[in-house]
Amino acid sequence: MTRTPQEVFADHGNRLGTGDLDLISQNYTEDAVFLAPDGTLTGRQGVKEGIGRLLADLPDADWRLTPQFAGNVLFLQWTATGADHEVIDGVDTFVFRDGLISAQTVRYTLSPRTD
């Protein structure tokens, strides 16, 4: 059964909540492309590495997401606030294929937290 982009994204959020990078990467195709601020990563192993870096930057963060779907593409604006750092300009773009994520572009600026 093929899942809709909305279903994949909801499942992706649930898996991110577990912090289990192996589980998270299962929502991506084997040939996924992950474009991160520090370079391009490929395949499920690359996705695990890229998402792992993001989660390490913002452990226990409070995330706020604004998703906008257009067919098989999701444009996601987000912010995150952690104990020491915050992101106020996060932007991700996801491309979905056959019920999985085939590409993701991640852009954000990690800044020291200001109260």
mmCIF file with all atom_site columns, C-alpha atoms in Angstrom:
data_model
loop_
_atom_site.group_PDB
_atom_site.id
_atom_site.type_symbol
_atom_site.label_atom_id
_atom_site.label_alt_id
_atom_site.label_comp_id
_atom_site.label_asym_id
_atom_site.label_entity_id
_atom_site.label_seq_id
_atom_site.pdbx_PDB_ins_code
_atom_site.Cartn_x
_atom_site.Cartn_y
_atom_site.Cartn_z
_atom_site.occupancy
_atom_site.B_iso_or_equiv
_atom_site.pdbx_formal_charge
_atom_site.auth_seq_id
_atom_site.auth_comp_id
_atom_site.auth_asym_id
_atom_site.auth_atom_id
_atom_site.pdbx_PDB_model_num
ATOM 1   C CA . MET A 1 1   ? 0.000  0.000  0.000  1.00 0.00 ? 1   MET A CA 1
ATOM 2   C CA . THR A 1 2   ? 1.337  3.412  -0.967 1.00 0.00 ? 2   THR A CA 1
ATOM 3   C CA . ARG A 1 3   ? 1.099  6.096  1.696  1.00 0.00 ? 3   ARG A CA 1
ATOM 4   C CA . THR A 1 4   ? 0.233  9.704  0.951  1.00 0.00 ? 4   THR A CA 1
ATOM 5   C CA . PRO A 1 5   ? 2.859  12.401 1.622  1.00 0.00 ? 5   PRO A CA 1
ATOM 6   C CA . GLN A 1 6   ? 0.765  13.532 4.584  1.00 0.00 ? 6   GLN A CA 1
ATOM 7   C CA . GLU A 1 7   ? 0.808  10.007 6.048  1.00 0.00 ? 7   GLU A CA 1
ATOM 8   C CA . VAL A 1 8   ? 4.552  9.656  5.515  1.00 0.00 ? 8   VAL A CA 1
ATOM 9   C CA . PHE A 1 9   ? 5.190  13.045 7.139  1.00 0.00 ? 9   PHE A CA 1
ATOM 10  C CA . ALA A 1 10  ? 3.020  12.185 10.162 1.00 0.00 ? 10  ALA A CA 1
ATOM 11  C CA . ASP A 1 11  ? 4.855  8.875  10.557 1.00 0.00 ? 11  ASP A CA 1
ATOM 12  C CA . HIS A 1 12  ? 8.197  10.660 10.118 1.00 0.00 ? 12  HIS A CA 1
ATOM 13  C CA . GLY A 1 13  ? 7.325  13.026 12.982 1.00 0.00 ? 13  GLY A CA 1
ATOM 14  C CA . ASN A 1 14  ? 6.423  10.091 15.226 1.00 0.00 ? 14  ASN A CA 1
ATOM 15  C CA . ARG A 1 15  ? 9.716  8.358  14.422 1.00 0.00 ? 15  ARG A CA 1
ATOM 16  C CA . LEU A 1 16  ? 11.706 11.561 15.018 1.00 0.00 ? 16  LEU A CA 1
ATOM 17  C CA . GLY A 1 17  ? 10.141 11.659 18.469 1.00 0.00 ? 17  GLY A CA 1
ATOM 18  C CA . THR A 1 18  ? 11.760 8.318  19.290 1.00 0.00 ? 18  THR A CA 1
ATOM 19  C CA . GLY A 1 19  ? 15.253 9.536  18.373 1.00 0.00 ? 19  GLY A CA 1
ATOM 20  C CA . ASP A 1 20  ? 15.882 6.094  16.780 1.00 0.00 ? 20  ASP A CA 1
ATOM 21  C CA . LEU A 1 21  ? 17.876 6.950  13.634 1.00 0.00 ? 21  LEU A CA 1
ATOM 22  C CA . ASP A 1 22  ? 17.465 3.454  12.140 1.00 0.00 ? 22  ASP A CA 1
ATOM 23  C CA . LEU A 1 23  ? 13.693 3.720  12.522 1.00 0.00 ? 23  LEU A CA 1
ATOM 24  C CA . ILE A 1 24  ? 13.634 7.281  11.157 1.00 0.00 ? 24  ILE A CA 1
ATOM 25  C CA . SER A 1 25  ? 15.657 6.351  8.061  1.00 0.00 ? 25  SER A CA 1
ATOM 26  C CA . GLN A 1 26  ? 13.136 3.661  7.087  1.00 0.00 ? 26  GLN A CA 1
ATOM 27  C CA . ASN A 1 27  ? 10.832 6.441  5.828  1.00 0.00 ? 27  ASN A CA 1
ATOM 28  C CA . TYR A 1 28  ? 13.390 7.192  3.068  1.00 0.00 ? 28  TYR A CA 1
ATOM 29  C CA . THR A 1 29  ? 14.072 5.403  -0.203 1.00 0.00 ? 29  THR A CA 1
ATOM 30  C CA . GLU A 1 30  ? 17.348 3.469  -0.516 1.00 0.00 ? 30  GLU A CA 1
ATOM 31  C CA . ASP A 1 31  ? 18.608 6.116  -2.980 1.00 0.00 ? 31  ASP A CA 1
ATOM 32  C CA . ALA A 1 32  ? 17.455 9.138  -0.982 1.00 0.00 ? 32  ALA A CA 1
ATOM 33  C CA . VAL A 1 33  ? 19.364 12.409 -1.277 1.00 0.00 ? 33  VAL A CA 1
ATOM 34  C CA . PHE A 1 34  ? 19.754 14.534 1.865  1.00 0.00 ? 34  PHE A CA 1
ATOM 35  C CA . LEU A 1 35  ? 21.052 18.070 1.284  1.00 0.00 ? 35  LEU A CA 1
ATOM 36  C CA . ALA A 1 36  ? 22.245 19.534 4.576  1.00 0.00 ? 36  ALA A CA 1
ATOM 37  C CA . PRO A 1 37  ? 23.975 22.849 5.379  1.00 0.00 ? 37  PRO A CA 1
ATOM 38  C CA . ASP A 1 38  ? 27.336 21.065 5.451  1.00 0.00 ? 38  ASP A CA 1
ATOM 39  C CA . GLY A 1 39  ? 26.975 18.931 2.311  1.00 0.00 ? 39  GLY A CA 1
ATOM 40  C CA . THR A 1 40  ? 25.072 16.285 0.390  1.00 0.00 ? 40  THR A CA 1
ATOM 41  C CA . LEU A 1 41  ? 24.460 12.870 1.911  1.00 0.00 ? 41  LEU A CA 1
ATOM 42  C CA . THR A 1 42  ? 22.960 9.912  0.070  1.00 0.00 ? 42  THR A CA 1
ATOM 43  C CA . GLY A 1 43  ? 21.080 6.729  0.870  1.00 0.00 ? 43  GLY A CA 1
ATOM 44  C CA . ARG A 1 44  ? 19.517 5.722  4.136  1.00 0.00 ? 44  ARG A CA 1
ATOM 45  C CA . GLN A 1 45  ? 22.904 5.816  5.861  1.00 0.00 ? 45  GLN A CA 1
ATOM 46  C CA . GLY A 1 46  ? 23.387 9.421  4.717  1.00 0.00 ? 46  GLY A CA 1
ATOM 47  C CA . VAL A 1 47  ? 19.923 10.337 5.965  1.00 0.00 ? 47  VAL A CA 1
ATOM 48  C CA . LYS A 1 48  ? 20.721 8.802  9.356  1.00 0.00 ? 48  LYS A CA 1
ATOM 49  C CA . GLU A 1 49  ? 23.916 10.847 9.546  1.00 0.00 ? 49  GLU A CA 1
ATOM 50  C CA . GLY A 1 50  ? 22.228 14.114 8.520  1.00 0.00 ? 50  GLY A CA 1
ATOM 51  C CA . ILE A 1 51  ? 19.278 13.782 10.852 1.00 0.00 ? 51  ILE A CA 1
ATOM 52  C CA . GLY A 1 52  ? 21.611 12.660 13.640 1.00 0.00 ? 52  GLY A CA 1
ATOM 53  C CA . ARG A 1 53  ? 23.591 15.889 13.273 1.00 0.00 ? 53  ARG A CA 1
ATOM 54  C CA . LEU A 1 54  ? 20.432 17.995 13.414 1.00 0.00 ? 54  LEU A CA 1
ATOM 55  C CA . LEU A 1 55  ? 19.133 16.204 16.513 1.00 0.00 ? 55  LEU A CA 1
ATOM 56  C CA . ALA A 1 56  ? 22.568 16.516 18.167 1.00 0.00 ? 56  ALA A CA 1
ATOM 57  C CA . ASP A 1 57  ? 22.517 20.276 17.515 1.00 0.00 ? 57  ASP A CA 1
ATOM 58  C CA . LEU A 1 58  ? 19.177 20.634 19.295 1.00 0.00 ? 58  LEU A CA 1
ATOM 59  C CA . PRO A 1 59  ? 18.750 17.956 21.966 1.00 0.00 ? 59  PRO A CA 1
ATOM 60  C CA . ASP A 1 60  ? 15.401 18.081 23.759 1.00 0.00 ? 60  ASP A CA 1
ATOM 61  C CA . ALA A 1 61  ? 14.293 21.053 21.650 1.00 0.00 ? 61  ALA A CA 1
ATOM 62  C CA . ASP A 1 62  ? 10.788 22.463 21.466 1.00 0.00 ? 62  ASP A CA 1
ATOM 63  C CA . TRP A 1 63  ? 9.910  22.285 17.733 1.00 0.00 ? 63  TRP A CA 1
ATOM 64  C CA . ARG A 1 64  ? 7.256  24.346 15.903 1.00 0.00 ? 64  ARG A CA 1
ATOM 65  C CA . LEU A 1 65  ? 6.384  23.307 12.348 1.00 0.00 ? 65  LEU A CA 1
ATOM 66  C CA . THR A 1 66  ? 4.334  24.853 9.539  1.00 0.00 ? 66  THR A CA 1
ATOM 67  C CA . PRO A 1 67  ? 3.902  22.328 6.695  1.00 0.00 ? 67  PRO A CA 1
ATOM 68  C CA . GLN A 1 68  ? 2.548  23.177 3.225  1.00 0.00 ? 68  GLN A CA 1
ATOM 69  C CA . PHE A 1 69  ? 1.905  20.336 0.757  1.00 0.00 ? 69  PHE A CA 1
ATOM 70  C CA . ALA A 1 70  ? 1.830  20.686 -3.042 1.00 0.00 ? 70  ALA A CA 1
ATOM 71  C CA . GLY A 1 71  ? 1.308  17.260 -4.595 1.00 0.00 ? 71  GLY A CA 1
ATOM 72  C CA . ASN A 1 72  ? 4.377  15.126 -3.827 1.00 0.00 ? 72  ASN A CA 1
ATOM 73  C CA . VAL A 1 73  ? 6.369  18.015 -2.353 1.00 0.00 ? 73  VAL A CA 1
ATOM 74  C CA . LEU A 1 74  ? 6.282  19.389 1.177  1.00 0.00 ? 74  LEU A CA 1
ATOM 75  C CA . PHE A 1 75  ? 7.627  22.814 2.106  1.00 0.00 ? 75  PHE A CA 1
ATOM 76  C CA . LEU A 1 76  ? 8.211  22.965 5.859  1.00 0.00 ? 76  LEU A CA 1
ATOM 77  C CA . GLN A 1 77  ? 9.075  26.068 7.855  1.00 0.00 ? 77  GLN A CA 1
ATOM 78  C CA . TRP A 1 78  ? 10.209 25.381 11.408 1.00 0.00 ? 78  TRP A CA 1
ATOM 79  C CA . THR A 1 79  ? 11.712 26.809 14.555 1.00 0.00 ? 79  THR A CA 1
ATOM 80  C CA . ALA A 1 80  ? 13.292 24.999 17.472 1.00 0.00 ? 80  ALA A CA 1
ATOM 81  C CA . THR A 1 81  ? 14.353 26.151 20.908 1.00 0.00 ? 81  THR A CA 1
ATOM 82  C CA . GLY A 1 82  ? 16.755 24.151 23.056 1.00 0.00 ? 82  GLY A CA 1
ATOM 83  C CA . ALA A 1 83  ? 18.446 24.844 26.368 1.00 0.00 ? 83  ALA A CA 1
ATOM 84  C CA . ASP A 1 84  ? 21.407 26.668 24.804 1.00 0.00 ? 84  ASP A CA 1
ATOM 85  C CA . HIS A 1 85  ? 20.592 27.166 21.100 1.00 0.00 ? 85  HIS A CA 1
ATOM 86  C CA . GLU A 1 86  ? 17.695 28.016 18.838 1.00 0.00 ? 86  GLU A CA 1
ATOM 87  C CA . VAL A 1 87  ? 16.727 27.979 15.169 1.00 0.00 ? 87  VAL A CA 1
ATOM 88  C CA . ILE A 1 88  ? 14.299 30.632 13.958 1.00 0.00 ? 88  ILE A CA 1
ATOM 89  C CA . ASP A 1 89  ? 14.740 30.198 10.182 1.00 0.00 ? 89  ASP A CA 1
ATOM 90  C CA . GLY A 1 90  ? 14.511 26.446 9.551  1.00 0.00 ? 90  GLY A CA 1
ATOM 91  C CA . VAL A 1 91  ? 13.280 25.438 6.098  1.00 0.00 ? 91  VAL A CA 1
ATOM 92  C CA . ASP A 1 92  ? 12.998 21.874 4.783  1.00 0.00 ? 92  ASP A CA 1
ATOM 93  C CA . THR A 1 93  ? 11.750 20.644 1.424  1.00 0.00 ? 93  THR A CA 1
ATOM 94  C CA . PHE A 1 94  ? 10.717 16.992 1.078  1.00 0.00 ? 94  PHE A CA 1
ATOM 95  C CA . VAL A 1 95  ? 10.047 15.097 -2.163 1.00 0.00 ? 95  VAL A CA 1
ATOM 96  C CA . PHE A 1 96  ? 7.940  11.932 -1.846 1.00 0.00 ? 96  PHE A CA 1
ATOM 97  C CA . ARG A 1 97  ? 8.024  8.865  -4.104 1.00 0.00 ? 97  ARG A CA 1
ATOM 98  C CA . ASP A 1 98  ? 6.115  5.588  -3.724 1.00 0.00 ? 98  ASP A CA 1
ATOM 99  C CA . GLY A 1 99  ? 5.150  6.228  -0.107 1.00 0.00 ? 99  GLY A CA 1
ATOM 100 C CA . LEU A 1 100 ? 8.646  7.201  1.031  1.00 0.00 ? 100 LEU A CA 1
ATOM 101 C CA . ILE A 1 101 ? 10.859 10.305 1.058  1.00 0.00 ? 101 ILE A CA 1
ATOM 102 C CA . SER A 1 102 ? 13.275 10.397 -1.895 1.00 0.00 ? 102 SER A CA 1
ATOM 103 C CA . ALA A 1 103 ? 14.878 13.795 -1.252 1.00 0.00 ? 103 ALA A CA 1
ATOM 104 C CA . GLN A 1 104 ? 15.141 16.333 1.544  1.00 0.00 ? 104 GLN A CA 1
ATOM 105 C CA . THR A 1 105 ? 16.782 19.739 1.622  1.00 0.00 ? 105 THR A CA 1
ATOM 106 C CA . VAL A 1 106 ? 17.507 21.125 5.088  1.00 0.00 ? 106 VAL A CA 1
ATOM 107 C CA . ARG A 1 107 ? 18.442 24.743 5.791  1.00 0.00 ? 107 ARG A CA 1
ATOM 108 C CA . TYR A 1 108 ? 18.797 26.377 9.185  1.00 0.00 ? 108 TYR A CA 1
ATOM 109 C CA . THR A 1 109 ? 20.979 28.667 11.265 1.00 0.00 ? 109 THR A CA 1
ATOM 110 C CA . LEU A 1 110 ? 21.871 27.513 14.759 1.00 0.00 ? 110 LEU A CA 1
ATOM 111 C CA . SER A 1 111 ? 22.203 30.497 17.107 1.00 0.00 ? 111 SER A CA 1
ATOM 112 C CA . PRO A 1 112 ? 22.892 30.889 20.831 1.00 0.00 ? 112 PRO A CA 1
ATOM 113 C CA . ARG A 1 113 ? 19.585 31.138 22.657 1.00 0.00 ? 113 ARG A CA 1
ATOM 114 C CA . THR A 1 114 ? 18.396 34.586 23.660 1.00 0.00 ? 114 THR A CA 1
ATOM 115 C CA . ASP A 1 115 ? 15.731 35.047 26.307 1.00 0.00 ? 115 ASP A CA 1
#
